[in-house]
Short mmCIF file of C-alpha atoms and ligand atoms in Angstrom, two decimals:
data_model
loop_
_atom_site.label_atom_id
_atom_site.label_comp_id
_atom_site.label_asym_id
_atom_site.label_seq_id
_atom_site.Cartn_x
_atom_site.Cartn_y
_atom_site.Cartn_z
CA MET A 1 16.15 55.97 23.28
CA ALA A 2 17.47 52.63 24.56
CA ALA A 3 17.16 51.08 21.11
CA SER A 4 20.55 52.28 19.87
CA ILE A 5 22.46 51.99 23.14
CA PRO A 6 24.50 48.81 23.59
CA ALA A 7 23.73 46.77 26.71
CA ALA A 8 26.42 45.80 29.24
CA ASN A 9 26.86 42.39 27.61
CA GLY A 10 27.78 44.08 24.37
CA ALA A 11 24.53 43.24 22.59
CA ASN A 12 22.17 45.91 21.36
CA ARG A 13 18.91 45.95 23.28
CA THR A 14 16.67 46.79 20.40
CA GLY A 15 12.93 46.89 19.89
CA THR A 16 10.55 45.66 22.54
CA LYS A 17 13.28 44.23 24.79
CA GLY A 18 14.99 47.61 24.93
CA VAL A 19 11.73 49.39 25.70
CA ILE A 20 10.90 46.89 28.45
CA ALA A 21 14.35 47.27 30.01
CA THR A 22 13.95 51.05 29.99
CA LEU A 23 10.47 50.84 31.51
CA ASP A 24 11.88 48.61 34.26
CA TYR A 25 14.42 51.28 35.12
CA VAL A 26 11.76 53.98 35.02
CA LYS A 27 9.67 51.89 37.45
CA LYS A 28 12.69 51.39 39.70
CA PHE A 29 13.56 55.08 39.96
CA ALA A 30 10.13 56.75 39.73
CA GLY A 31 9.34 58.36 43.08
CA THR A 32 12.97 58.25 44.24
CA THR A 33 15.25 61.28 44.47
CA VAL A 34 18.64 61.53 42.81
CA LEU A 35 21.21 64.23 43.37
CA ILE A 36 23.07 65.54 40.35
CA LYS A 37 26.16 67.71 40.71
CA LEU A 38 27.11 69.69 37.67
CA GLY A 39 30.78 70.69 37.47
CA GLY A 40 31.89 74.17 36.53
CA ALA A 41 33.53 73.32 33.19
CA ALA A 42 30.26 72.07 31.65
CA LEU A 43 28.47 75.21 32.79
CA GLN A 44 30.71 77.33 30.55
CA ASP A 45 29.06 75.88 27.46
CA GLU A 46 25.59 77.33 26.99
CA LYS A 47 24.52 74.75 24.40
CA LEU A 48 25.62 71.90 26.67
CA VAL A 49 23.68 73.40 29.58
CA GLU A 50 20.59 73.52 27.35
CA GLU A 51 21.04 69.86 26.34
CA LEU A 52 21.54 68.81 29.97
CA CYS A 53 18.45 70.72 31.02
CA ASP A 54 16.40 68.95 28.32
CA ASP A 55 17.60 65.60 29.72
CA LEU A 56 16.82 66.69 33.28
CA SER A 57 13.36 67.67 32.11
CA LEU A 58 12.83 64.20 30.60
CA ILE A 59 14.09 62.45 33.74
CA ARG A 60 11.84 64.63 35.90
CA SER A 61 8.84 63.93 33.66
CA VAL A 62 8.93 60.18 34.47
CA GLY A 63 8.66 60.89 38.19
CA VAL A 64 12.30 60.89 39.30
CA ASN A 65 12.88 63.73 41.76
CA ILE A 66 16.05 65.71 41.19
CA VAL A 67 18.18 67.86 43.46
CA LEU A 68 20.75 69.80 41.47
CA VAL A 69 23.96 71.23 42.93
CA HIS A 70 26.28 73.22 40.68
CA GLY A 71 29.86 74.41 40.77
CA GLY A 72 31.19 77.39 38.85
CA GLY A 73 35.00 77.42 39.09
CA PRO A 74 35.75 78.71 35.57
CA SER A 75 33.13 81.52 35.86
CA ILE A 76 34.67 82.51 39.20
CA ASN A 77 38.15 82.49 37.62
CA GLN A 78 36.91 84.85 34.88
CA GLU A 79 35.39 87.29 37.37
CA LEU A 80 38.45 87.26 39.64
CA THR A 81 40.73 87.85 36.62
CA LEU A 82 38.59 90.80 35.49
CA ARG A 83 39.12 92.33 38.93
CA GLY A 84 42.84 91.58 39.01
CA ILE A 85 42.46 89.20 41.96
CA THR A 86 44.86 86.23 42.00
CA TRP A 87 44.14 82.89 43.70
CA GLU A 88 45.65 79.56 44.57
CA PHE A 89 44.34 76.05 45.12
CA VAL A 90 45.41 73.84 48.03
CA ASP A 91 44.31 70.18 47.73
CA GLY A 92 41.82 71.16 45.03
CA GLN A 93 40.19 73.84 47.24
CA ARG A 94 40.39 77.55 46.47
CA VAL A 95 42.01 79.61 49.23
CA THR A 96 39.31 82.26 49.76
CA THR A 97 39.86 85.81 51.03
CA PRO A 98 36.87 87.96 52.13
CA GLU A 99 37.32 90.07 48.96
CA MET A 100 37.16 86.91 46.82
CA MET A 101 34.15 85.64 48.75
CA ASN A 102 32.08 88.60 47.50
CA VAL A 103 32.99 87.79 43.90
CA ILE A 104 32.33 84.06 44.43
CA GLU A 105 28.91 84.64 45.97
CA MET A 106 27.93 87.10 43.25
CA THR A 107 29.07 84.74 40.48
CA LEU A 108 27.64 81.48 41.83
CA CYS A 109 24.34 82.85 43.12
CA GLY A 110 23.88 85.75 40.71
CA PHE A 111 25.06 84.43 37.37
CA VAL A 112 25.58 80.65 37.32
CA ASN A 113 22.54 79.74 39.41
CA ARG A 114 20.18 82.17 37.64
CA ARG A 115 21.16 80.95 34.19
CA MET A 116 20.69 77.30 35.18
CA VAL A 117 17.24 78.05 36.61
CA ARG A 118 16.15 80.03 33.54
CA THR A 119 17.33 77.28 31.20
CA LEU A 120 15.62 74.54 33.20
CA ASN A 121 12.32 76.42 33.33
CA ASN A 122 12.62 77.00 29.60
CA SER A 123 13.04 73.21 29.14
CA GLY A 124 9.66 72.68 30.71
CA VAL A 125 10.49 71.76 34.30
CA ARG A 126 9.93 73.91 37.31
CA ALA A 127 13.21 74.85 38.96
CA VAL A 128 13.86 77.14 41.90
CA GLY A 129 17.35 78.46 42.60
CA ILE A 130 18.72 78.88 46.08
CA SER A 131 22.11 79.03 47.70
CA GLY A 132 23.08 77.25 50.89
CA THR A 133 22.52 80.58 52.66
CA ASP A 134 18.75 80.55 51.94
CA ALA A 135 16.96 79.39 55.09
CA SER A 136 20.45 78.55 56.44
CA THR A 137 20.31 75.39 54.34
CA LEU A 138 24.10 74.88 54.51
CA PHE A 139 25.34 75.98 57.90
CA CYS A 140 29.14 76.19 58.02
CA LYS A 141 32.23 76.78 60.04
CA LYS A 142 35.71 77.64 58.77
CA GLN A 143 37.21 74.42 57.43
CA ASN A 144 40.82 75.34 57.97
CA ALA A 145 42.52 78.68 58.78
CA LYS A 146 44.86 78.43 55.78
CA LEU A 147 41.93 78.13 53.34
CA GLY A 148 40.28 81.39 54.53
CA GLN A 149 36.50 81.55 53.90
CA VAL A 150 36.22 77.93 52.77
CA GLY A 151 33.32 76.41 54.65
CA GLU A 152 32.89 73.00 56.21
CA VAL A 153 29.21 72.13 56.41
CA THR A 154 28.26 71.48 60.04
CA LYS A 155 24.50 71.20 59.51
CA VAL A 156 22.18 70.80 56.55
CA ASN A 157 18.72 72.24 57.12
CA THR A 158 16.65 70.20 54.69
CA SER A 159 13.24 71.81 55.21
CA TYR A 160 13.53 74.41 52.45
CA ILE A 161 14.91 71.88 49.92
CA ASN A 162 12.02 69.53 50.78
CA ALA A 163 9.51 72.37 50.45
CA ILE A 164 10.81 73.05 46.93
CA LEU A 165 10.81 69.34 45.98
CA ASN A 166 7.20 69.09 47.19
CA THR A 167 5.94 72.19 45.37
CA GLN A 168 3.96 70.67 42.55
CA ASP A 169 2.96 71.88 39.13
CA ASN A 170 0.51 69.55 37.35
CA GLY A 171 1.47 66.80 39.81
CA ILE A 172 5.20 67.16 39.13
CA GLY A 173 7.53 68.50 41.83
CA THR A 174 10.12 71.22 41.50
CA ILE A 175 13.91 70.92 41.12
CA PRO A 176 15.92 72.81 43.74
CA VAL A 177 19.05 74.24 42.09
CA ILE A 178 21.59 74.85 44.80
CA ALA A 179 24.67 77.11 44.69
CA PRO A 180 27.43 75.95 47.06
CA VAL A 181 27.61 79.02 49.29
CA GLY A 182 27.02 78.55 53.00
CA VAL A 183 26.43 80.72 56.03
CA GLY A 184 28.18 80.83 59.42
CA LYS A 185 27.08 81.69 62.92
CA ASN A 186 27.73 85.42 62.44
CA GLY A 187 25.92 85.54 59.11
CA GLU A 188 29.21 85.38 57.17
CA ALA A 189 29.34 83.69 53.77
CA TYR A 190 31.40 80.57 53.05
CA ASN A 191 32.72 79.13 49.81
CA ILE A 192 31.92 75.41 49.87
CA ASN A 193 33.49 72.93 47.48
CA ALA A 194 30.47 71.97 45.35
CA ASP A 195 31.23 68.24 45.64
CA TRP A 196 31.13 68.50 49.42
CA ALA A 197 27.91 70.50 49.30
CA ALA A 198 26.42 67.79 47.06
CA VAL A 199 27.28 64.81 49.24
CA ARG A 200 26.32 66.51 52.49
CA ILE A 201 22.92 67.38 51.01
CA ALA A 202 22.52 63.82 49.69
CA GLU A 203 23.37 62.41 53.11
CA ALA A 204 20.93 64.74 54.90
CA LEU A 205 18.10 63.91 52.48
CA GLY A 206 18.78 60.15 52.55
CA ILE A 207 19.42 60.11 48.80
CA LYS A 208 20.78 56.77 47.52
CA LYS A 209 22.13 57.79 44.12
CA VAL A 210 24.48 60.68 43.36
CA LEU A 211 25.75 61.56 39.88
CA PHE A 212 28.73 63.86 39.36
CA LEU A 213 28.88 65.39 35.89
CA THR A 214 32.45 66.45 35.21
CA ASP A 215 34.94 67.17 32.40
CA GLN A 216 36.45 63.64 32.21
CA GLU A 217 34.90 60.29 31.26
CA GLY A 218 35.12 59.34 34.95
CA ILE A 219 38.04 58.44 37.20
CA LEU A 220 41.09 57.70 35.06
CA ASP A 221 43.95 55.35 35.90
CA ALA A 222 47.68 56.11 35.61
CA SER A 223 47.51 55.50 31.84
CA MET A 224 44.50 57.82 31.52
CA LYS A 225 42.13 54.91 30.92
CA LEU A 226 38.65 54.98 32.39
CA ILE A 227 38.09 52.88 35.53
CA GLN A 228 34.52 51.59 35.31
CA GLU A 229 33.96 50.40 38.86
CA LEU A 230 35.56 51.13 42.24
CA ASP A 231 34.89 50.17 45.84
CA ALA A 232 35.88 52.19 48.92
CA GLY A 233 39.20 50.39 49.41
CA GLU A 234 40.16 50.96 45.77
CA LEU A 235 39.19 54.63 46.01
CA GLU A 236 41.46 55.02 49.05
CA ALA A 237 44.31 53.34 47.18
CA LEU A 238 43.89 55.83 44.31
CA ILE A 239 44.32 58.67 46.81
CA GLU A 240 47.35 57.07 48.48
CA THR A 241 49.16 56.40 45.20
CA GLY A 242 48.47 59.93 43.91
CA ILE A 243 46.59 58.69 40.82
CA VAL A 244 43.78 61.10 41.60
CA LYS A 245 44.91 64.69 42.01
CA GLY A 246 43.53 68.22 42.24
CA GLY A 247 39.79 68.49 41.67
CA MET A 248 39.37 64.70 41.34
CA LEU A 249 41.19 64.15 44.65
CA ALA A 250 38.72 66.49 46.36
CA LYS A 251 35.86 64.66 44.61
CA VAL A 252 37.02 61.17 45.57
CA ARG A 253 37.19 62.22 49.23
CA THR A 254 33.57 63.33 49.00
CA VAL A 255 32.63 60.07 47.25
CA LEU A 256 34.09 58.08 50.16
CA HIS A 257 32.15 60.21 52.62
CA ALA A 258 28.93 59.66 50.65
CA LEU A 259 29.38 55.87 50.50
CA ARG A 260 30.01 55.76 54.24
CA HIS A 261 26.95 57.87 55.00
CA GLY A 262 24.14 56.03 53.28
CA VAL A 263 24.59 56.71 49.55
CA ASN A 264 24.59 53.41 47.62
CA ASP A 265 25.90 54.46 44.22
CA VAL A 266 28.01 57.40 43.18
CA HIS A 267 28.54 57.85 39.45
CA ILE A 268 31.17 60.09 37.90
CA LEU A 269 30.58 60.77 34.23
CA ASN A 270 31.38 63.23 31.49
CA ALA A 271 28.86 66.05 31.19
CA ARG A 272 29.69 66.14 27.47
CA ARG A 273 28.59 62.56 26.80
CA PRO A 274 25.32 63.07 24.89
CA HIS A 275 22.40 61.88 27.06
CA GLY A 276 24.87 60.31 29.52
CA LEU A 277 22.48 60.91 32.42
CA ILE A 278 19.65 59.10 30.65
CA GLU A 279 21.96 56.25 29.67
CA GLU A 280 23.17 55.91 33.24
CA LEU A 281 19.71 55.96 34.81
CA PHE A 282 17.59 54.08 32.31
CA THR A 283 19.75 51.56 30.46
CA ASP A 284 21.82 48.48 31.32
CA ARG A 285 24.97 50.22 30.30
CA GLY A 286 26.95 51.96 33.03
CA VAL A 287 28.74 55.03 31.76
CA GLY A 288 31.68 56.64 33.52
CA THR A 289 32.88 55.31 36.89
CA VAL A 290 30.48 53.80 39.40
CA CYS A 291 31.59 53.81 43.04
CA ARG A 292 30.09 51.58 45.72
CA LEU A 293 31.11 50.76 49.26
CA ARG A 294 31.72 47.17 48.23
CA SER A 295 32.15 46.06 44.67
CA ARG A 296 29.30 44.04 43.20
CA GLY A 297 31.47 42.85 40.32
CA GLY A 298 29.63 41.93 37.18
CA LEU A 299 30.42 45.06 35.19
CA ALA A 300 32.68 44.43 32.24
CA SER A 301 35.64 46.46 33.42
CA PRO A 302 38.66 46.72 31.12
CA THR A 303 40.66 48.34 33.90
CA THR A 304 40.01 47.99 37.57
CA ALA A 305 41.88 50.00 40.20
CA LYS A 306 43.50 46.77 41.41
CA GLU A 307 45.02 46.12 38.00
CA THR A 308 46.20 49.71 37.89
CA LEU A 309 47.88 49.42 41.27
CA ASN A 310 49.40 46.01 40.47
CA ALA A 311 50.85 47.53 37.33
CA GLN A 312 52.48 50.25 39.41
CA VAL A 313 54.31 48.07 41.90
P1 ADP B 401 34.50 69.43 38.58
O1 ADP B 401 34.17 70.80 38.05
O2 ADP B 401 33.69 68.36 37.95
O3 ADP B 401 34.50 69.37 40.09
P2 ADP B 401 37.41 69.40 38.77
O4 ADP B 401 38.20 70.23 37.80
O5 ADP B 401 37.31 69.90 40.17
O6 ADP B 401 36.00 69.13 38.08
O7 ADP B 401 38.01 67.92 38.85
C1 ADP B 401 38.20 67.21 37.65
C2 ADP B 401 39.67 67.29 37.22
O8 ADP B 401 40.46 66.46 38.07
C3 ADP B 401 39.94 66.78 35.84
O9 ADP B 401 39.70 67.75 34.84
C4 ADP B 401 41.41 66.37 35.90
O10 ADP B 401 42.24 67.43 35.47
C5 ADP B 401 41.67 66.17 37.38
N1 ADP B 401 42.12 64.81 37.70
C6 ADP B 401 43.20 64.51 38.47
N2 ADP B 401 43.37 63.20 38.60
C7 ADP B 401 42.37 62.59 37.86
C8 ADP B 401 42.04 61.24 37.60
N3 ADP B 401 42.76 60.22 38.07
N4 ADP B 401 40.95 61.00 36.83
C9 ADP B 401 40.21 62.01 36.33
N5 ADP B 401 40.48 63.33 36.55
C10 ADP B 401 41.57 63.63 37.30
MG1 MG B 402 35.79 70.30 41.50
#
């Protein structure tokens, strides 16, 4: 696995050295829990979902606990279109009417979540699908009147997620697969941005590493080049200058929240990069964009946010 993947210093870690480096990473992460958020675009591709599930199965088999949160935007778009329902996005969030909420809940919890769970179980790991409404896991209030049924998470009840994580099969725990639908004080359903659901769950569980799988190589600069490493100040500057927009703007806001609430590393990487998750977790090479509260430096970064901003002014 690591043998063919170049290390951060550009050299190939081959043979025994590569195996030892990988084993070191396995030792470091075994017994810890990582949260992986899978974006909607990747979920459209059945073969890609199968490949990702195989990787999740491998990661799980070396003792890394996984909490999976998924989106489902494109599937929701398809269902709304079939029903002749139109929609709009404000700041990367879908304005949600009660009629749309029914379609969103049905699609996320009924189709997207079920398929993910079936595919994971077929890959040899135990996975149990829930939505944030199960056991009131994601308790919500209305985020903003103009966004309709979009929920802001006010409380994460972690007991059911923990019960799933601790349910063992041959000594290996189970992966909770969570659809980003929440519940309010009158039992009403809320559409939660999946990135927000992910970071709020990570915060509540004390998870230190969050990985966002998306449809870009990571966060891109103004010339569409990948930014390899960002700290909180640089992330804020990307928002202020409008370099991140739409879905990535919403994501970056959640990344900042995560970093300020106990998460050490947030990675944003392309779901289509073959074995990107394994590369990120178990090799020297960072893929995509890594975000930390304060930069550690050290990563070979062809473009940092600072350079991007300096180039703009
Ligand atoms: P996900 O399903 O992973 O949440 P989104 O569609 O919500 O994905 O957000 C990712 C999208 O954000 C990209 O496809 C891209 O169109 C957009 N985007 C805007 N600004 C940037 C940026 N600076 N870097 C990367 N993506 C960006
Ligand atoms: Mg998104």
